[in-house]
Structure formats: structure tokens, C-alpha cells
Tab-separated table of C-alpha atoms in Angstrom:
chain	number	residue	atom	x	y	z
A	1	UNK	CA	56.690	89.003	84.431
A	2	UNK	CA	60.042	90.873	84.066
A	3	UNK	CA	58.897	93.614	86.676
A	4	UNK	CA	57.527	91.107	89.161
A	5	UNK	CA	58.861	91.407	92.687
A	6	UNK	CA	61.158	88.541	93.609
A	7	UNK	CA	59.930	86.008	96.431
A	8	UNK	CA	60.170	87.118	99.915
A	9	UNK	CA	62.627	85.295	102.264
A	10	UNK	CA	64.478	86.267	105.340
A	11	UNK	CA	68.005	87.563	105.286
A	12	UNK	CA	70.466	88.635	107.966
A	13	UNK	CA	73.612	90.749	107.602
A	14	UNK	CA	76.698	91.294	109.966
A	15	UNK	CA	79.966	93.046	109.961
A	16	UNK	CA	82.867	92.776	112.268
A	17	UNK	CA	86.257	94.292	112.679
A	18	UNK	CA	89.188	91.924	112.189
A	19	UNK	CA	91.909	94.613	112.311
A	20	UNK	CA	95.139	92.986	114.060
A	21	UNK	CA	96.700	94.253	116.981
A	22	UNK	CA	100.300	95.417	116.237
A	23	UNK	CA	103.054	94.725	115.462
A	24	UNK	CA	102.464	91.726	113.012
A	25	UNK	CA	103.974	90.252	109.722
A	26	UNK	CA	101.601	90.952	106.780
A	27	UNK	CA	100.960	88.623	103.970
A	28	UNK	CA	101.175	89.399	100.360
A	29	UNK	CA	104.887	90.013	99.447
A	30	UNK	CA	107.968	88.091	100.458
A	31	UNK	CA	110.002	91.255	100.006
A	32	UNK	CA	108.789	92.565	103.441
A	33	UNK	CA	111.253	92.018	106.100
A	34	UNK	CA	109.846	93.543	109.327
A	35	UNK	CA	106.383	93.433	110.975
A	36	UNK	CA	104.042	96.544	110.406
A	37	UNK	CA	103.267	99.236	112.932
A	38	UNK	CA	100.727	101.028	110.852
A	39	UNK	CA	96.946	100.738	110.162
A	40	UNK	CA	95.946	102.723	106.964
A	41	UNK	CA	92.548	101.201	106.647
A	42	UNK	CA	90.865	98.789	109.035
A	43	UNK	CA	89.868	95.413	107.903
A	44	UNK	CA	86.342	93.671	108.289
A	45	UNK	CA	84.560	90.458	107.823
A	46	UNK	CA	80.980	90.414	106.583
A	47	UNK	CA	78.456	87.863	106.738
A	48	UNK	CA	75.131	87.168	104.902
A	49	UNK	CA	72.740	84.637	106.104
A	50	UNK	CA	69.599	83.596	103.970
A	51	UNK	CA	66.696	81.447	104.634
A	52	UNK	CA	65.178	79.708	107.774
A	53	UNK	CA	63.224	76.574	108.672
A	54	UNK	CA	62.410	74.226	105.705
A	55	UNK	CA	64.696	76.502	103.411
A	56	UNK	CA	67.582	75.460	105.240
A	57	UNK	CA	69.752	78.872	105.848
A	58	UNK	CA	72.942	79.567	103.775
A	59	UNK	CA	75.886	81.684	105.321
A	60	UNK	CA	78.363	83.283	103.289
A	61	UNK	CA	81.433	85.117	105.128
A	62	UNK	CA	83.726	87.375	103.194
A	63	UNK	CA	87.017	88.380	104.883
A	64	UNK	CA	89.656	91.147	104.092
A	65	UNK	CA	92.560	88.912	103.885
A	66	UNK	CA	94.865	87.358	101.375
A	67	UNK	CA	93.544	84.045	102.050
A	68	UNK	CA	91.840	81.515	104.623
A	69	UNK	CA	93.143	78.017	105.734
A	70	UNK	CA	91.069	74.693	105.737
A	71	UNK	CA	91.432	74.627	109.430
A	72	UNK	CA	89.600	78.019	109.990
A	73	UNK	CA	86.964	77.244	107.354
A	74	UNK	CA	85.982	73.859	109.006
A	75	UNK	CA	86.315	75.114	112.438
A	76	UNK	CA	83.849	78.089	111.917
A	77	UNK	CA	81.505	75.803	110.024
A	78	UNK	CA	81.527	73.141	112.943
A	79	UNK	CA	80.816	76.008	115.390
A	80	UNK	CA	77.793	77.345	113.298
A	81	UNK	CA	76.674	73.710	112.764
A	82	UNK	CA	76.644	73.153	116.568
A	83	UNK	CA	75.110	76.356	117.508
A	84	UNK	CA	72.571	76.796	114.637
A	85	UNK	CA	72.393	73.508	112.898
A	86	UNK	CA	74.029	74.961	109.832
A	87	UNK	CA	74.728	72.207	107.247
A	88	UNK	CA	78.420	72.225	106.262
A	89	UNK	CA	77.577	72.513	102.405
A	90	UNK	CA	75.432	75.620	103.013
A	91	UNK	CA	78.384	77.540	104.477
A	92	UNK	CA	80.918	79.421	102.376
A	93	UNK	CA	84.031	81.464	103.484
A	94	UNK	CA	85.853	83.524	101.031
A	95	UNK	CA	88.587	86.200	100.989
A	96	UNK	CA	88.965	89.400	99.147
A	97	UNK	CA	92.719	88.469	98.812
A	98	UNK	CA	94.203	91.746	99.998
A	99	UNK	CA	97.894	92.031	100.117
A	100	UNK	CA	98.056	94.162	103.270
A	101	UNK	CA	96.330	92.117	105.699
A	102	UNK	CA	98.122	89.953	108.754
A	103	UNK	CA	99.778	86.710	108.222
A	104	UNK	CA	97.556	83.765	109.529
A	105	UNK	CA	98.373	80.276	110.477
A	106	UNK	CA	98.312	77.910	107.591
A	107	UNK	CA	98.216	80.487	104.935
A	108	UNK	CA	101.363	81.054	102.646
A	109	UNK	CA	103.878	79.520	105.358
A	110	UNK	CA	106.863	79.578	103.126
A	111	UNK	CA	106.132	82.888	101.677
A	112	UNK	CA	109.472	84.729	103.200
A	113	UNK	CA	112.851	84.097	102.295
A	114	UNK	CA	113.818	83.479	105.804
A	115	UNK	CA	112.541	81.990	108.894
A	116	UNK	CA	110.528	84.131	111.100
A	117	UNK	CA	111.476	84.740	114.589
A	118	UNK	CA	109.316	82.663	117.223
A	119	UNK	CA	107.712	85.981	118.480
A	120	UNK	CA	106.460	86.908	115.019
A	121	UNK	CA	105.008	83.268	114.726
A	122	UNK	CA	103.284	83.469	118.053
A	123	UNK	CA	101.736	86.924	117.273
A	124	UNK	CA	100.454	85.568	113.933
A	125	UNK	CA	99.076	82.476	115.770
A	126	UNK	CA	97.285	84.500	118.400
A	127	UNK	CA	95.729	86.615	115.681
A	128	UNK	CA	94.728	83.632	113.859
A	129	UNK	CA	92.773	82.198	116.965
A	130	UNK	CA	91.073	85.588	117.386
A	131	UNK	CA	90.005	85.787	114.028
A	132	UNK	CA	88.465	82.273	114.149
A	133	UNK	CA	86.389	83.461	117.232
A	134	UNK	CA	85.271	86.716	115.266
A	135	UNK	CA	84.251	84.733	112.257
A	136	UNK	CA	81.982	82.560	114.336
A	137	UNK	CA	80.609	85.725	116.051
A	138	UNK	CA	79.955	87.288	112.503
A	139	UNK	CA	78.100	84.052	111.169
A	140	UNK	CA	75.948	83.790	114.408
A	141	UNK	CA	75.139	87.647	114.306
A	142	UNK	CA	74.098	86.993	110.661
A	143	UNK	CA	71.846	84.346	111.526
A	144	UNK	CA	70.368	86.364	114.408
A	145	UNK	CA	69.724	89.419	112.280
A	146	UNK	CA	67.458	87.577	109.792
A	147	UNK	CA	64.382	89.418	108.812
A	148	UNK	CA	62.027	89.488	105.739
A	149	UNK	CA	63.485	90.652	102.725
A	150	UNK	CA	63.835	89.978	98.975
A	151	UNK	CA	66.856	88.897	96.844
A	152	UNK	CA	67.392	90.020	93.146
A	153	UNK	CA	70.260	88.684	90.925
A	154	UNK	CA	71.824	90.056	87.575
A	155	UNK	CA	75.100	89.679	85.792
A	156	UNK	CA	76.850	92.492	84.245
A	157	UNK	CA	80.293	92.867	82.667
A	158	UNK	CA	83.418	94.723	83.796
A	159	UNK	CA	86.210	95.236	81.268
A	160	UNK	CA	89.515	95.850	83.198
A	161	UNK	CA	90.314	92.349	84.382
A	162	UNK	CA	93.183	91.353	81.909
A	163	UNK	CA	95.355	88.341	81.546
A	164	UNK	CA	98.876	89.465	82.977
A	165	UNK	CA	100.970	86.296	82.012
A	166	UNK	CA	102.188	86.278	78.245
A	167	UNK	CA	102.002	82.764	76.617
A	168	UNK	CA	104.169	81.870	73.657
A	169	UNK	CA	104.005	78.470	72.119
A	170	UNK	CA	102.257	77.214	75.316
A	171	UNK	CA	105.194	78.613	77.527
A	172	UNK	CA	105.072	81.387	80.098
A	173	UNK	CA	107.122	84.303	78.556
A	174	UNK	CA	106.731	87.208	81.101
A	175	UNK	CA	104.473	89.391	82.712
A	176	UNK	CA	102.419	92.359	81.392
A	177	UNK	CA	99.024	93.104	80.127
A	178	UNK	CA	97.369	91.282	77.446
A	179	UNK	CA	93.836	92.245	76.647
A	180	UNK	CA	93.458	89.511	73.900
A	181	UNK	CA	94.387	86.567	76.502
A	182	UNK	CA	91.677	84.732	78.472
A	183	UNK	CA	89.869	86.687	81.266
A	184	UNK	CA	86.647	85.997	83.163
A	185	UNK	CA	84.887	89.575	82.984
A	186	UNK	CA	81.534	88.372	84.356
A	187	UNK	CA	80.258	90.723	87.311
A	188	UNK	CA	77.487	88.824	89.055
A	189	UNK	CA	75.514	90.701	91.875
A	190	UNK	CA	73.277	89.651	94.469
A	191	UNK	CA	71.010	92.655	95.898
A	192	UNK	CA	69.268	92.204	99.275
A	193	UNK	CA	66.453	94.551	100.072
A	194	UNK	CA	64.191	95.058	103.017
A	195	UNK	CA	60.148	95.026	102.838
A	196	UNK	CA	60.303	98.459	101.979
A	197	UNK	CA	62.474	97.929	98.973
A	198	UNK	CA	65.675	99.778	100.765
A	199	UNK	CA	68.868	97.919	100.187
A	200	UNK	CA	70.379	96.058	103.094
A	201	UNK	CA	73.234	94.376	101.309
A	202	UNK	CA	75.161	93.754	97.965
A	203	UNK	CA	76.958	90.768	97.215
A	204	UNK	CA	79.415	90.543	94.177
A	205	UNK	CA	82.163	88.601	92.753
A	206	UNK	CA	84.828	89.553	90.191
A	207	UNK	CA	87.833	87.542	89.195
A	208	UNK	CA	90.612	89.986	89.154
A	209	UNK	CA	94.090	90.160	91.101
A	210	UNK	CA	93.737	93.918	91.985
A	211	UNK	CA	97.273	94.349	93.293
A	212	UNK	CA	96.906	98.281	93.893
A	213	UNK	CA	99.534	98.498	96.585
A	214	UNK	CA	103.216	96.930	96.588
A	215	UNK	CA	105.852	95.483	98.678
A	216	UNK	CA	107.230	98.695	100.094
A	217	UNK	CA	103.633	99.615	101.377
A	218	UNK	CA	104.159	97.751	104.890
A	219	UNK	CA	100.856	98.848	106.502
A	220	UNK	CA	97.500	97.456	107.056
A	221	UNK	CA	95.023	98.171	104.504
A	222	UNK	CA	92.000	96.620	102.835
């Protein structure tokens, strides 16, 4: 029936701080010419682990960065496979695409109009290695946190996503807001509750390039 409780499974969650040590270059705008020395809002990675035993667990990691590299994704997946037997195809690593997070190795390496100094490259590499280790910790923590719970799924709509590229006769004709253009406004939501029905986690995904800050905002922010 429509009101029937969803089937029970086991679910674990975890959250870990991935805010970089400063100074460090930020990724998102090539116009920035210096490293940042300010943190306005800290950055986090969150993990969700679902299932156990014959169900074969699934782990989803979300990271407050502009993007993630294949190197990091594969390394984290391999570590969780070695420690927990997690199949590679049952691991997903995604980012929220913030423009005020640190530069990491292997992501947008040619974003800036000039070569970075050796010290700037080294600091980004140090952060990348630290990030990789923290993501492994987050995934392992979520797997260790698994306890009985229930999952419920629904899909709504949110109207603010808008095509921003004007296309005339099949060619790009500038930026703007074009509500009549193509946009994916679906808002899928997964809710995780415990045995008492209390919410433990919410996972949602919305296709919108939400650039709410700009290139002059040279500070860490989620």
C-alpha cells in the first residue's frame, strides 16, 4: 500500500572535515592570482553506506570541492575494497562543485593563466594526499556505523535551474538566463531514518551550476 513502511536495511553515515591548511590556491576562477589565507566556512566530506552481507554494501561519498580526480576516486575505492571487500562498482564519489575550495592535483591543472610556483604546487599536492586519506576514513567510518534503518525515495521539482547559454541557429550566442532553454529540474531525494522513524540522513541531487560567489571572493567557503 502507499502507506506501507519501506523495507528495513542497515545504513551508516559519516562526516569528516576536509578544510585545507592555509595558505593554498583555490580552484574555480582563473582570475585569482594569490593563495587564500581566509576560511569563511569549513569544508566537509560526507559518506553514506547502505547494506551488508548478501546485500553487498554501497558507499556514496560527497565532497565539498569543485571536482575530483580519477586518481583519488580509484585509490579510495581500492582502499575500501581491501579493507571491507567493497566492490568497485558499488562505490561512488561525487562533488558539490564549490568554487571556493582548494586546488587539488589532477583537477583543472591549466585553470590559471600563469604557471604556479613550486611552493603553491607542493601545498596543493600535500592537501591532495591528505584529502585522499580522509576520504578513506570517511568511507570506513560509514561502513562501521551501519545500523538498522529504512530508506524512502521520492522525486520533486525545483524551478530555479535555468539554461545560461543562448543558442541561436545551433551556435553559442552569449551568456544570460533563458528559462525556455533545456534544464533538468528533477529533484530526487533519498531519506534515511532509524528504527524509531527519526531522520539520520538525506541525500539529494540537483543539476544546477550554482555560482553564488565570484572570483574576487578569495576565501574558503562551502
